[in-house]
Each structure stands twice: as structure tokens, then as C-alpha cells.
CSV table of C-alpha atoms and ligand atoms in Angstrom, one decimal:
chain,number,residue,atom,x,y,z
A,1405,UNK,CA,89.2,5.2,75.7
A,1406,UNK,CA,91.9,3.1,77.5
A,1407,UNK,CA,91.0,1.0,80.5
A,1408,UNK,CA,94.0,0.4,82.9
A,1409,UNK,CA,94.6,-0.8,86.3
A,1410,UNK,CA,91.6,-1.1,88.7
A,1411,UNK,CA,89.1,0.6,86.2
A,1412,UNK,CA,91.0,4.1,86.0
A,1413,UNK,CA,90.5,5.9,82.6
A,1414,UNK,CA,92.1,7.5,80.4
A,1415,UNK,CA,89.6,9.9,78.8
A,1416,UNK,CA,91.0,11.9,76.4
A,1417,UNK,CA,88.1,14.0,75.7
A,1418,UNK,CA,88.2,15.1,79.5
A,1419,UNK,CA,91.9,16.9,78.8
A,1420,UNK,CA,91.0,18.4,76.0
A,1421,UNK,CA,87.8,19.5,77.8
A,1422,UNK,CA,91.2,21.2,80.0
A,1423,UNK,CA,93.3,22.7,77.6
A,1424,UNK,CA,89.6,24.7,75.5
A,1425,UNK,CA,88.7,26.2,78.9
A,1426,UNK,CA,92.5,27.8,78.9
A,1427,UNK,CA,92.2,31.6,78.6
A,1428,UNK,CA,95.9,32.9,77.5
A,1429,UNK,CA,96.1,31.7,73.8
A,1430,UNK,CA,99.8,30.7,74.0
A,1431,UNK,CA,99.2,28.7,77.1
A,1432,UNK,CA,95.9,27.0,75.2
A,1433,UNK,CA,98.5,26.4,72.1
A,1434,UNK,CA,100.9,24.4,74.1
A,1435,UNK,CA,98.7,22.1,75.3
A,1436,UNK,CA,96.9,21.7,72.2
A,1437,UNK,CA,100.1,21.1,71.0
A,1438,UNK,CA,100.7,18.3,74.0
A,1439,UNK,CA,97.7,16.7,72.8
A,1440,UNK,CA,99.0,15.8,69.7
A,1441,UNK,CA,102.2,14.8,71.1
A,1442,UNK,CA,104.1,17.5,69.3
A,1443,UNK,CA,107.6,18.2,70.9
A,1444,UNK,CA,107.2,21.7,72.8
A,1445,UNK,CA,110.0,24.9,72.4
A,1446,UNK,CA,112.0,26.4,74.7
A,1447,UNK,CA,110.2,29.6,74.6
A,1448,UNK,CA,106.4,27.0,75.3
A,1449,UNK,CA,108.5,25.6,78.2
A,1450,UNK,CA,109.3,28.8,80.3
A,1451,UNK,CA,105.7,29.9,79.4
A,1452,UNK,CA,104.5,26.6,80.7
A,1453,UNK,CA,106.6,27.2,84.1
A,1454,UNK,CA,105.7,31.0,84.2
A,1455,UNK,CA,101.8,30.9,83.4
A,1456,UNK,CA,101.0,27.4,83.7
A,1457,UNK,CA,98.7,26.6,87.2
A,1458,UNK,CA,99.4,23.3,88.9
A,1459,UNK,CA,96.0,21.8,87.9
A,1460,UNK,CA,96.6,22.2,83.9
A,1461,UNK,CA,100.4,21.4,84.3
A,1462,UNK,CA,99.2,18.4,86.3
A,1463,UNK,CA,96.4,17.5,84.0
A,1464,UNK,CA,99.3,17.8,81.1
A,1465,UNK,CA,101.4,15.9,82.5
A,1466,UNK,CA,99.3,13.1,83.9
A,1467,UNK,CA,97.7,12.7,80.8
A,1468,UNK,CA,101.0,12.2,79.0
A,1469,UNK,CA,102.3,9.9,81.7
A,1470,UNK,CA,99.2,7.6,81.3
A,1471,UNK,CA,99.8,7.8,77.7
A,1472,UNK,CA,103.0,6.2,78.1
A,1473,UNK,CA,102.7,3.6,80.9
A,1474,UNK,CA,99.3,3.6,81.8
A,1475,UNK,CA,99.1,2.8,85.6
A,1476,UNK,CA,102.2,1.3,85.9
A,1477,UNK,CA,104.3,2.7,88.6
A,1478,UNK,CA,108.5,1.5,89.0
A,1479,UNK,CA,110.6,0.5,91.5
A,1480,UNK,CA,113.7,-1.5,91.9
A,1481,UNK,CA,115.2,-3.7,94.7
A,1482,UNK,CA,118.9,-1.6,95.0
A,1483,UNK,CA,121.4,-0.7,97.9
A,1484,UNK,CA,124.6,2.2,97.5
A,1485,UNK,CA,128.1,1.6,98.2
A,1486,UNK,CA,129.5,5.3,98.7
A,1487,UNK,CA,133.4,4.1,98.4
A,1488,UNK,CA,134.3,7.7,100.4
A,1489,UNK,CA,132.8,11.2,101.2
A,1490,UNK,CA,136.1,12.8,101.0
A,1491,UNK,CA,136.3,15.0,98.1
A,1492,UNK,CA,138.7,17.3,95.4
A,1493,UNK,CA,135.8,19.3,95.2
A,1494,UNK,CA,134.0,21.9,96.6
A,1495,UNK,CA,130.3,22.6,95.3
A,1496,UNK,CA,128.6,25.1,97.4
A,1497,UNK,CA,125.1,23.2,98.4
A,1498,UNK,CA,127.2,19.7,98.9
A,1499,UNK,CA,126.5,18.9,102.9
A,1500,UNK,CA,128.1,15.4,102.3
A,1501,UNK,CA,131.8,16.2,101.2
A,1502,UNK,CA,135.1,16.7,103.5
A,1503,UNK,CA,137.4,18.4,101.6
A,1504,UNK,CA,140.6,16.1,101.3
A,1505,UNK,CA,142.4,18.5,103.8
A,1506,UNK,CA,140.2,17.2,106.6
A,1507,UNK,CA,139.3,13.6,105.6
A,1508,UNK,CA,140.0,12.3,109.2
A,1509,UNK,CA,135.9,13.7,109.5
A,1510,UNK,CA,135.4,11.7,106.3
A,1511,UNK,CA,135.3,8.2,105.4
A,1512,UNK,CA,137.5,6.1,103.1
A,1513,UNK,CA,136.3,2.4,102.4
A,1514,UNK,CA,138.8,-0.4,101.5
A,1515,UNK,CA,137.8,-2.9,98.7
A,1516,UNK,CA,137.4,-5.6,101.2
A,1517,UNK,CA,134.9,-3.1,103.3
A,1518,UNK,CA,133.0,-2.3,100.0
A,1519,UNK,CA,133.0,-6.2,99.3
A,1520,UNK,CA,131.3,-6.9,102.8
A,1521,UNK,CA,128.6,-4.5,101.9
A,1522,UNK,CA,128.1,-6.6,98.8
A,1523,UNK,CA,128.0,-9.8,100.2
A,1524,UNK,CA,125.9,-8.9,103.4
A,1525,UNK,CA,123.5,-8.9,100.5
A,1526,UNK,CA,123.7,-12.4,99.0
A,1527,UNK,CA,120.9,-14.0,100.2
A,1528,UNK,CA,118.4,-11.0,99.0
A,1529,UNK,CA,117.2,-10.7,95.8
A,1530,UNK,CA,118.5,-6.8,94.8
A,1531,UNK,CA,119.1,-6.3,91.2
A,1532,UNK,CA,121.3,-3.3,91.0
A,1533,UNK,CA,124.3,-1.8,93.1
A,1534,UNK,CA,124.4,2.3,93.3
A,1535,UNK,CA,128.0,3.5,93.2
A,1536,UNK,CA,128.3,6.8,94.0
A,1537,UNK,CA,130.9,9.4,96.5
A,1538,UNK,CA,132.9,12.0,96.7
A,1539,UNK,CA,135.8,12.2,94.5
A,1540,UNK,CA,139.0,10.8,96.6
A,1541,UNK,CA,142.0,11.7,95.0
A,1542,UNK,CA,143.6,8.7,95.5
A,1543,UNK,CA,141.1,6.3,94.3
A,1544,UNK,CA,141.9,5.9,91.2
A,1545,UNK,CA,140.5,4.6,87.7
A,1546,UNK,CA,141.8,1.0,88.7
A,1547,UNK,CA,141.2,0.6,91.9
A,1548,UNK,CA,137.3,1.0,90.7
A,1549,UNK,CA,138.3,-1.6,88.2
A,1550,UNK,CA,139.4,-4.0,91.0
A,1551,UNK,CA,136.2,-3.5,92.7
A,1552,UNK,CA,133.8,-3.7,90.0
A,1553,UNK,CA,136.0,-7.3,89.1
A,1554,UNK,CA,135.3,-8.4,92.5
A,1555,UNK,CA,131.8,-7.5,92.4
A,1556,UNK,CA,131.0,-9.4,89.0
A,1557,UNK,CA,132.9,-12.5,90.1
A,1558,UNK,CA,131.2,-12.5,93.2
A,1559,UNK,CA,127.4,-11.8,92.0
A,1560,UNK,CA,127.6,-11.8,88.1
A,1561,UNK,CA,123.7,-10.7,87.5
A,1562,UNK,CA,124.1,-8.1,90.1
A,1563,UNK,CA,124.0,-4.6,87.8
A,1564,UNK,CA,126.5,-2.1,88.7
A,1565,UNK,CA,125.5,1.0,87.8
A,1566,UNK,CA,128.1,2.9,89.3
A,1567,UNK,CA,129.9,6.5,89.2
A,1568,UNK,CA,128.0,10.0,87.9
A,1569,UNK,CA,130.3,11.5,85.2
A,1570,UNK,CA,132.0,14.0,87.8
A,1571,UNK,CA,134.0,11.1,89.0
A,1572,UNK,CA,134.9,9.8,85.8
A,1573,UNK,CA,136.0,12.9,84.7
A,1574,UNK,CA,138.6,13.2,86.6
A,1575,UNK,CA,139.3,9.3,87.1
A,1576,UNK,CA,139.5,9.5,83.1
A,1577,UNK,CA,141.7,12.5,83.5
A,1578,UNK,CA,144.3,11.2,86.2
A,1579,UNK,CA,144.9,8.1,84.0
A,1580,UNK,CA,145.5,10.3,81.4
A,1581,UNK,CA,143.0,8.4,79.0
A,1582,UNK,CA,140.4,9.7,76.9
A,1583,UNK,CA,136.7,9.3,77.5
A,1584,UNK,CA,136.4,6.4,75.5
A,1585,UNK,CA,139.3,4.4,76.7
A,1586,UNK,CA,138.5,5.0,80.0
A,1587,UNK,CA,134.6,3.8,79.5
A,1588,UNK,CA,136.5,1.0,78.0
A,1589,UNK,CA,138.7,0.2,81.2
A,1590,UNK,CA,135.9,0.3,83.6
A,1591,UNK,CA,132.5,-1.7,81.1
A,1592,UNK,CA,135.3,-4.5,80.6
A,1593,UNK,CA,135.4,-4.5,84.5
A,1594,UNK,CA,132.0,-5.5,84.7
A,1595,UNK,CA,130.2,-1.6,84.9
A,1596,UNK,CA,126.8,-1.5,83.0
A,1597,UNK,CA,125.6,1.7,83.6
A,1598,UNK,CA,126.2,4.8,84.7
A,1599,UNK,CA,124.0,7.3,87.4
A,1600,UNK,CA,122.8,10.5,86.5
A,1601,UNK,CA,124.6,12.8,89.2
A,1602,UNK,CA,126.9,15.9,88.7
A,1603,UNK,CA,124.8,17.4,86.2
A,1604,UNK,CA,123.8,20.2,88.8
A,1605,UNK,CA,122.8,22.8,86.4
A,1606,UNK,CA,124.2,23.1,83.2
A,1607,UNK,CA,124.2,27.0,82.3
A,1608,UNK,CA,127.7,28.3,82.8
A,1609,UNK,CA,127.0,31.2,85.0
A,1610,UNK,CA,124.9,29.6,87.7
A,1611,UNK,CA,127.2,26.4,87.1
A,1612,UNK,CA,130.2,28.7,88.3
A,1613,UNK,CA,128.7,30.2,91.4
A,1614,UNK,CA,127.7,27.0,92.9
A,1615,UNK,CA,130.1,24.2,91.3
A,1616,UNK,CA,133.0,26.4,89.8
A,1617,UNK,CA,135.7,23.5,89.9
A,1618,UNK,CA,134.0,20.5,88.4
A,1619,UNK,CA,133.5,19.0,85.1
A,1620,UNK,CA,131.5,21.6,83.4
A,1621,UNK,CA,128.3,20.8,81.5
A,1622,UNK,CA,130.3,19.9,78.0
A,1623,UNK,CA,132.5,17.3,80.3
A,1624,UNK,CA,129.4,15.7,81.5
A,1625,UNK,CA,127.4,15.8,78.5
A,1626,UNK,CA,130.7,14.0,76.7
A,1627,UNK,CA,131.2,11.6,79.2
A,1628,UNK,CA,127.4,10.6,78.7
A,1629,UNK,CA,127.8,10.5,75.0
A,1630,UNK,CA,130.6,8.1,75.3
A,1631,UNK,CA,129.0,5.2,77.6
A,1632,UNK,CA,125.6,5.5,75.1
A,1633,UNK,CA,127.9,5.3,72.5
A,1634,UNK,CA,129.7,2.0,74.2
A,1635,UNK,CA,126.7,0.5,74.3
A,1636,UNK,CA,125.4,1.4,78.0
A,1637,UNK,CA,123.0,3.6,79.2
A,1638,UNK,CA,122.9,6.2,82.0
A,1639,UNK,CA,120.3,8.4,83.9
A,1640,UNK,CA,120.3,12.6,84.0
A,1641,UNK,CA,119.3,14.9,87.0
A,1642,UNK,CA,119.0,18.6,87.5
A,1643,UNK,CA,119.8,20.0,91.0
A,1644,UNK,CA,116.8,22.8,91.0
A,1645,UNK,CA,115.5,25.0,93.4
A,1646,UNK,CA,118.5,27.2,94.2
A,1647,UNK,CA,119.5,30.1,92.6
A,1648,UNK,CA,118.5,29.2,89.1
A,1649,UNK,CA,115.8,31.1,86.9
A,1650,UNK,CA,113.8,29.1,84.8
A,1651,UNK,CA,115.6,29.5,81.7
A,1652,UNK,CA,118.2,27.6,83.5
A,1653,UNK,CA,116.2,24.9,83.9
A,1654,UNK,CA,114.7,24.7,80.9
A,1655,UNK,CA,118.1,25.1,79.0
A,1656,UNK,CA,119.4,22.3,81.3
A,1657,UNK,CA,116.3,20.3,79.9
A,1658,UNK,CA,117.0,21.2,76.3
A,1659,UNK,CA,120.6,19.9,76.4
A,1660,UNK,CA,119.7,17.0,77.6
A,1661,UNK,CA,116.9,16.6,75.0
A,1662,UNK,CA,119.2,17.4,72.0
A,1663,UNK,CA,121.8,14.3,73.3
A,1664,UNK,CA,118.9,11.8,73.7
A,1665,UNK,CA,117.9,12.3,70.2
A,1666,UNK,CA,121.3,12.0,69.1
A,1667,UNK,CA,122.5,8.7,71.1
A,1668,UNK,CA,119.1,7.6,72.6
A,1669,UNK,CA,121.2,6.1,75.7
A,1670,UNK,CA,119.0,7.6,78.7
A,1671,UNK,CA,116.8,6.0,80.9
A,1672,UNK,CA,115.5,8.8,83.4
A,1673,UNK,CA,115.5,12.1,83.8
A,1674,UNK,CA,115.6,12.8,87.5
A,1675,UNK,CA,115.1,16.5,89.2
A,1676,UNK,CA,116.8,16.6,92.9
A,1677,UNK,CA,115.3,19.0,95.1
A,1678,UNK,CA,118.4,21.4,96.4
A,1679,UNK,CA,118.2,20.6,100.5
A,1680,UNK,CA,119.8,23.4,102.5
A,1681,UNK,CA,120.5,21.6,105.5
A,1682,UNK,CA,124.2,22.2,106.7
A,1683,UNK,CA,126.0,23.3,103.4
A,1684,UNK,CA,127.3,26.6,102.3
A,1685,UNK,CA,123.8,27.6,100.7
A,1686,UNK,CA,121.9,27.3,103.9
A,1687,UNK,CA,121.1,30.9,103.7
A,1688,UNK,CA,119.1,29.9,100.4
A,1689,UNK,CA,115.4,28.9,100.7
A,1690,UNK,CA,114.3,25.9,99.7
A,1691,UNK,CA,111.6,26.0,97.4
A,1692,UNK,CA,107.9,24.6,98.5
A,1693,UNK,CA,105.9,21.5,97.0
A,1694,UNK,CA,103.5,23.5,94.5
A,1695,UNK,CA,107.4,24.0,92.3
A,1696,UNK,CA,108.4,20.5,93.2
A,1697,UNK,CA,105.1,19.2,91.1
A,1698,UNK,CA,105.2,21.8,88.9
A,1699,UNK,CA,108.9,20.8,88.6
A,1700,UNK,CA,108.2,17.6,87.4
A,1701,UNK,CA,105.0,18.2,85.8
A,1702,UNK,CA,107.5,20.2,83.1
A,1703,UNK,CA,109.8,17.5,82.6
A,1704,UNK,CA,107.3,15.3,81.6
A,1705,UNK,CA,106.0,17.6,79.0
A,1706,UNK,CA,109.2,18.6,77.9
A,1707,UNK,CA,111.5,15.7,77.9
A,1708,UNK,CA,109.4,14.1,75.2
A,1709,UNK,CA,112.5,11.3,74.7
A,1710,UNK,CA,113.1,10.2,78.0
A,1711,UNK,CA,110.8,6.7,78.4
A,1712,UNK,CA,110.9,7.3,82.4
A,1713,UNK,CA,110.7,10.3,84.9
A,1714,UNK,CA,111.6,9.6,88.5
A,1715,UNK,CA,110.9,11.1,91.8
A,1716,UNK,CA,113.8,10.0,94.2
A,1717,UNK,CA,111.6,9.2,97.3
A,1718,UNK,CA,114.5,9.7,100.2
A,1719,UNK,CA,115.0,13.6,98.6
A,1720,UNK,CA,111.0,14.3,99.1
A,1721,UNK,CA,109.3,12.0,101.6
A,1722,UNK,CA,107.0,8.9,100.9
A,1723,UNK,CA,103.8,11.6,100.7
A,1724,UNK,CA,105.2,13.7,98.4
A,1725,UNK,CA,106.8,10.8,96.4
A,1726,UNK,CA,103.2,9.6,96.1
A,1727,UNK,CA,102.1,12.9,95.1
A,1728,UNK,CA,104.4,13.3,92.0
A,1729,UNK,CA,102.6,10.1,90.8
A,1730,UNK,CA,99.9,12.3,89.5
A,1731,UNK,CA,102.4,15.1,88.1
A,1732,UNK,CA,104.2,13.3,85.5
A,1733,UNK,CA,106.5,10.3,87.8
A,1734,UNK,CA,106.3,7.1,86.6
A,1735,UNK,CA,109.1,5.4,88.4
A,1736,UNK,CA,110.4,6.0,92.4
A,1737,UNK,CA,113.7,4.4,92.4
A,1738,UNK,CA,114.5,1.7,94.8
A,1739,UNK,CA,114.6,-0.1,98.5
A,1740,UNK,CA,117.9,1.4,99.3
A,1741,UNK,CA,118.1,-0.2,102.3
A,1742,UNK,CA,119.1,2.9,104.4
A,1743,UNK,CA,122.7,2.8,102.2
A,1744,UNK,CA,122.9,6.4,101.0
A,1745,UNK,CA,124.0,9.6,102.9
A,1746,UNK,CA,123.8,12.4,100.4
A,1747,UNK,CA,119.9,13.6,101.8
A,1748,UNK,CA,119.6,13.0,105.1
A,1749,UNK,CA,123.1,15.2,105.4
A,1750,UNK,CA,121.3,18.0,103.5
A,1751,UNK,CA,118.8,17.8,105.7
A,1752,UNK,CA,115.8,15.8,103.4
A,1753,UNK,CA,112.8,14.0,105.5
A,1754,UNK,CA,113.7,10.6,105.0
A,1755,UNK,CA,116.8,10.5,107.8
A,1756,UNK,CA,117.2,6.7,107.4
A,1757,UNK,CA,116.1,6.0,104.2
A,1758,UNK,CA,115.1,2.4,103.8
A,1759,UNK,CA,111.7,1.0,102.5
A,1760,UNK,CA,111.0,-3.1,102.2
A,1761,UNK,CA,109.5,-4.2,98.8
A,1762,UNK,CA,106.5,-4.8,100.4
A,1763,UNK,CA,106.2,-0.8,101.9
A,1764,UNK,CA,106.6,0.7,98.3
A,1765,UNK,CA,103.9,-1.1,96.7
A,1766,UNK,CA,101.7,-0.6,99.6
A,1767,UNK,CA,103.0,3.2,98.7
A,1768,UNK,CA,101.9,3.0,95.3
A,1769,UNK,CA,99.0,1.2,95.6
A,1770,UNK,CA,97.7,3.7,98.0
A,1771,UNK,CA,97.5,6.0,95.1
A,1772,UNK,CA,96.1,3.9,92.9
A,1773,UNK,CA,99.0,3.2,91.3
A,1774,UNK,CA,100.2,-0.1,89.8
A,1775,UNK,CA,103.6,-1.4,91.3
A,1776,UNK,CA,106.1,-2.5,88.8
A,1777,UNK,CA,109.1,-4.1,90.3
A,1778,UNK,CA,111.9,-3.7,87.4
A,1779,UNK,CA,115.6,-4.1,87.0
A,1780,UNK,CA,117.4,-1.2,85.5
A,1781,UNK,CA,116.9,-1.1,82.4
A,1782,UNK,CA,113.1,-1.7,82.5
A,1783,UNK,CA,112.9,-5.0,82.1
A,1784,UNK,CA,109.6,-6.3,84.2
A,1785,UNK,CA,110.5,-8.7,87.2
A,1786,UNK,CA,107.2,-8.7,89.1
A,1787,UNK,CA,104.1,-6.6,88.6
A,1788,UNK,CA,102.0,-6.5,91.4
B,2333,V47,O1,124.9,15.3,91.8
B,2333,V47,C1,124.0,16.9,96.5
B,2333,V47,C2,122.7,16.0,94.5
B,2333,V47,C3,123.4,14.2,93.4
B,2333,V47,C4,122.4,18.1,97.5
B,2333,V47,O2,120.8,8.1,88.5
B,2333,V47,C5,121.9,17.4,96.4
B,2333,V47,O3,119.3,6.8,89.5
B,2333,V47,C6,119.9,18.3,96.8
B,2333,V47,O4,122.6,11.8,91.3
B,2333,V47,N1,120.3,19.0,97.8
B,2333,V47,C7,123.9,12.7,93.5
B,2333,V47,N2,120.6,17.5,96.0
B,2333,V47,C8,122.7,11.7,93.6
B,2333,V47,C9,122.2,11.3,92.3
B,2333,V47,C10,121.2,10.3,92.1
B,2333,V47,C11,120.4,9.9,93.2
B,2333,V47,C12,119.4,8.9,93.0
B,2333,V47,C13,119.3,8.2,91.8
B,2333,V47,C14,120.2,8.5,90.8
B,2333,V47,C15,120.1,7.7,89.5
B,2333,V47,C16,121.1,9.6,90.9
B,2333,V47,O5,122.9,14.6,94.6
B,2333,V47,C17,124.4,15.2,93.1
B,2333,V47,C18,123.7,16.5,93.5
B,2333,V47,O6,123.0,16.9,92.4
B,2333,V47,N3,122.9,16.7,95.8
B,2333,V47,N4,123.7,17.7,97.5
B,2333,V47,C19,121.6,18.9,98.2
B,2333,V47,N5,122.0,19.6,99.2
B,2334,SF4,FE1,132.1,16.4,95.7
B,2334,SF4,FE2,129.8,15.5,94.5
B,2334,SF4,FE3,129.7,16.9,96.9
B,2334,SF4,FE4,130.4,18.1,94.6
B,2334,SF4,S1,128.4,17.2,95.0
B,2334,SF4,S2,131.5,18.3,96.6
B,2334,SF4,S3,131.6,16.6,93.5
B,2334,SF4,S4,130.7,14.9,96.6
């Protein structure tokens, strides 16, 4: 028995108590298998998603979480720069874009605007910068360069983990460089990690009906491989809740899997809730909260390599970001400081997201949670 924050307990004859009263022998199997910490198939993962009930996926999953942070709950003190909404592409549940043909509704920062943001900073203590936007054709692979310069010599320990692999794709590709020279370029800038966005959904079919003319799940997954393999690490998220099955989401998963135990180089695994607020897959409902914690509840148990699992708290709501704690989540991002548009254009509860230090570990405490206040790559600052 483990004894962890505030007297909770891990009491491992209580889940296996759970997985011997299972009826359906291949659902009894795969937790068993859980248990023992035995990686679980694709076939165990759809089965999981198609048979499983919340209470034993949640059971699973807790027990799995505790297992490998106890109590502890993360955060990080963060803010976004989103350099421009004005993008080359157009994927079909994006309510943030403007296509470059009518960027007068856009927005288009200058490095000087991007370096105010920074420095209207410089008497807080935030650890990490988010990077992230649309993908302006004319801001190119050095201009990023420039700004990431001007960032370090401005606030040298301030992390900059900064562009999801869609952008560099095609930032890599206009500069006619290949990944690895273009990772090159932009770590000897100052960039020290990369986000996990763009990934969408990686199955070729779906990936065409709603994301046809980005990098395609190959391109990403490369892109990836090549910052691990300079050294840095990145995050990876799945856009669910759309028009994919669950094979697509398992198979999504299971890519991702098979590149962590080849490089090792990822942090988080991160499922985004699609939001069909004001995008051109409004018509498509959104899916309710028993898939969300179900959702996560299977990425625990199936991404056995990735050390964290995060709920992005401005996509769900505070309540259900608290909820998730028990399904698998061991991390909720950051402050943000009310610095990202990308929800609250697709229409997510949190309209102006912002949350002080001390409002997220009142948040986690609530739920008997302990608060963890890390930098981005998991080093401890503060626990509380
Ligand atoms: O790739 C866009 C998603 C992502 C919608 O790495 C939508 O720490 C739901 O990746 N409904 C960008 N999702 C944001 C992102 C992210 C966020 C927080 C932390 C990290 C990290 C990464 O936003 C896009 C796309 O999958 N997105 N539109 C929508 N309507
Ligand atoms: Fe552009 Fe990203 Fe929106 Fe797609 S999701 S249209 S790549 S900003």
C-alpha cells in the first residue's frame, strides 16, 4: 500500500477487486493485463473504448495514474504569443483562421508587437512562452529566427516552446531546407521545444476530409522525429470527437506510441475536444463528457510511454478539467493569462481564459489533488 498526499491510498487490492468482478472475458483480460503494467494492443484498445464503462475505464486509469505520480497534479506559469491568425490553410473545424485572401479580418503582429508581449511580462515569474498561429505565408523561417533571438537576449531562462510541426513544415519547405537543417536554424535561435498541435487525426482518410492540404501525418510524425533527435522535446495531441471512429483514434495513438519508443522525445500526450462553434463543421455534434473521460481514461492506458497526460483546461472548463483528474490527467497546462484565441473562437467555455497561480491550485486542491507547479520539462519549481 502507498500513502500519498493528505492520506489518499493507493490500494491495489481494491482494483483488482474491479477488474475480477468484470463479466466479458476479454474486457477482464485487459485489465488484468493493466495490472501488471503489460502494454495493451490495438485490438484491447478499441475493445476498451467499445465495451469499457466509465467506472472501470476510470478505475484503470486512475489507478495507473497514481501509480505514476501519486497525487501530484501539474501546472505551469505560461502566456501565448499567436504571431498571426491569417493562414495558407484551410482545415474544416479551424474557427480561428482567415484565409490569406481576406487577412484585413485577421491579424499580423510585428516583431516589436510580439516583443511588447514579452516584456509586458518581465516582472512575473512565467517559465515558458507558447508560440503558436496560423501559417502566414510571409512569415518566414527567419523572421521566427529574429524573434526567438530577441526573446532569448531579452529573458534567457524564459523557455520557448514555440511552433506545432504544421508551421514548420512549410517554414522548412519555403526555405527549401530539410527537416534537420531547419530544426537546426531555429534551436540555435534560442527554441527549446516544440508544441504538440497539427496532429489532428492521423488516418489518411479522415485526415483528407477535414485537413486535406496540410502536412500529412508522415510530415508531422518526421518533423517530431527530428527535434527528439536534436536533442529537444515536443508534446502530441489528437483533435477527437468529430467524424472519427475509434480505430482512428486508436491508430492515431499507436503511431504516436511506436515514435516514443523509438526517440523517447515526448512529454504529453494531449486530446483536444473538436468545438463546433463558428467553423465549417458546425453542423457536426460535439461529443458529451462521459467520451471526454472516457477519452482520456484510454490514453492513459494506452500510451504506456508518455510520462504525462494533460487536460487543456480553457478547451473543457475548470469543472471538467478537475474531473479528468480522476480519469487518467496528471498535468492541466498553464496560467495563460487570457493570451490564446484558438477555444473561445470555437466556441469552448472558458471565453477569456486566464487563471492566477493561486486559482489553479485552489482548483486542484479542491479535488484532492496535489498542485505541482513545474517548468516544461517537469522539472519541480514549487509543490504546494
Ligand atoms: O492543432 C483548432 C486544435 C490545436 C479546434 O503542446 C481545435 O502544450 C478543438 O495544439 N476544436 C492547436 N480543437 C493547439 C494545441 C495546443 C494547445 C495547448 C497546449 C499544447 C501543448 C498544444 O488546436 C490545433 C487543433 O487540433 N483546434 N480548432 C476546434 N474547433
Ligand atoms: Fe491554419 Fe492551424 Fe487553423 Fe489549420 S488549424 S487552418 S493550420 S491555423
Amino acid at each position: 500500500m502507498q500513502t500519498n498526499y493528505e492520506g489518499m491510498q493507493i490500494v491495489k487490492s481494491n482494483i483488482e477487486e474491479v477488474v475480477s468482478s468484470i463479466n466479458d472475458i476479454k474486457l477482464k483480460q485487459t485489465g488484468e493485463k493493466i495490472l501488471t503494467r503489460e502494454r495493451i494492443s490495438f485490438d484491447e484498445g478499441i475493445l476498451l473504448f467499445e465495451k469499457g464503462s466509465l467506472s472501470y475505464l476510470g478505475s484503470l486509469a486512475n489507478w495507473v495514474r497514481e501509480q505514476m505520480h501519486g497525487n501530484k497534479t501539474y501546472f505551469n506559469r505560461n502566456f501565448h504569443i499567436e504571431p498571426t491568425n491569417v493562414c495558407v490553410f484551410a482545415c474544416k473545424f479551424c474557427s480561428y483562421s482567415r484565409l490569406y485572401a481576406h487577412r484585413e479580418e485577421g491579424w499580423e503582429l510585428s516583431i516589436d508587437q510580439m516583443m511588447d508581449i514579452v516584456k509586458s511580462y518581465d516582472d512575473k515569474p512565467i517559465t515558458e512562452v507558447h508560440i503558436v498561429g496560423g501559417v502566414h505565408p510571409k512569415m518566414n523561417l527567419y523572421f521566427f529566427a529574429d524573434l526567438l533571438k530577441q526573446i532569448k537576449a531579452h529573458r534567457p531562462d524564459l523557455h520557448i516552446k514555440g511552433f506545432t510541426a504544421v508551421e514548420l513544415d512549410y517554414m522548412f519547405r519555403k526555405a527549401k531546407l530539410t527537416n534537420e537543417e531547419g530544426v537546426r536554424v531555429l534551436k540555435e535561435a534560442g527554441l527549446d521545444s516544440i508544441p504538440g498541435g497539427g496532429a489532428e487525426i492521423f488516418d489518411e482518410e479522415i485526415r483528407e476530409k477535414i485537413c486535406a492540404d496540410k502536412v500529412d501525418a508522415k510530415g508531422w510524425l518526421a518533423i517530431h522525429e527530428a527535434i527528439h533527435n536534436a536533442g529537444m522535446h515536443s508534446n502530441a495531441t489528437m483533435l477527437y470527437g468529430h467524424i472519427e471512429k475509434y480505430e482512428h483514434r486508436i491508430d492515431h495513438m499507436d503511431r504516436l506510441r511506436q515514435l516514443q519508443d523509438k526517440t523517447g522525445g515526448f512529454n504529453t500526450f494531449i486530446p483536444l475536444k473538436f468545438r463546433n462553434g463558428d467553423n465549417d463543421m458546425s453542423n457536426v455534434p460535439e461529443v458529451s463528457l462521459v467520451e471526454d473521460l472516457k477519452m482520456y481514461a484510454v490514453a492513459r492506458l494506452y500510451m504506456d510511454n508518455f510520462p504525462h497526460l494533460k487536460a487543456y483546461w480553457p478547451m473543457l472548463g475548470r469543472k471538467n478539467a478537475q474531473l479528468t483528474l480522476s480519469f487518467g490527467v496528471d498535468d492541466i497546462d498553464g496560467t495563460i493569462d487570457d493570451t490564446t484565441k484558438i477555444y473561445s473562437m470555437a466556441g469552448a467555455e472558458e471565453q477569456k481564459p486566464e487563471m492566477s497561480t493561486d486559482e489553479i491550485v485552489t482548483l486542484i486542491k479542491q479535488v484532492k489533488r496535489q498542485p505541482v507547479e513545474r517548468d516544461t520539462l517537469y522539472n519541480v519549481i514549487k509543490e504546494y
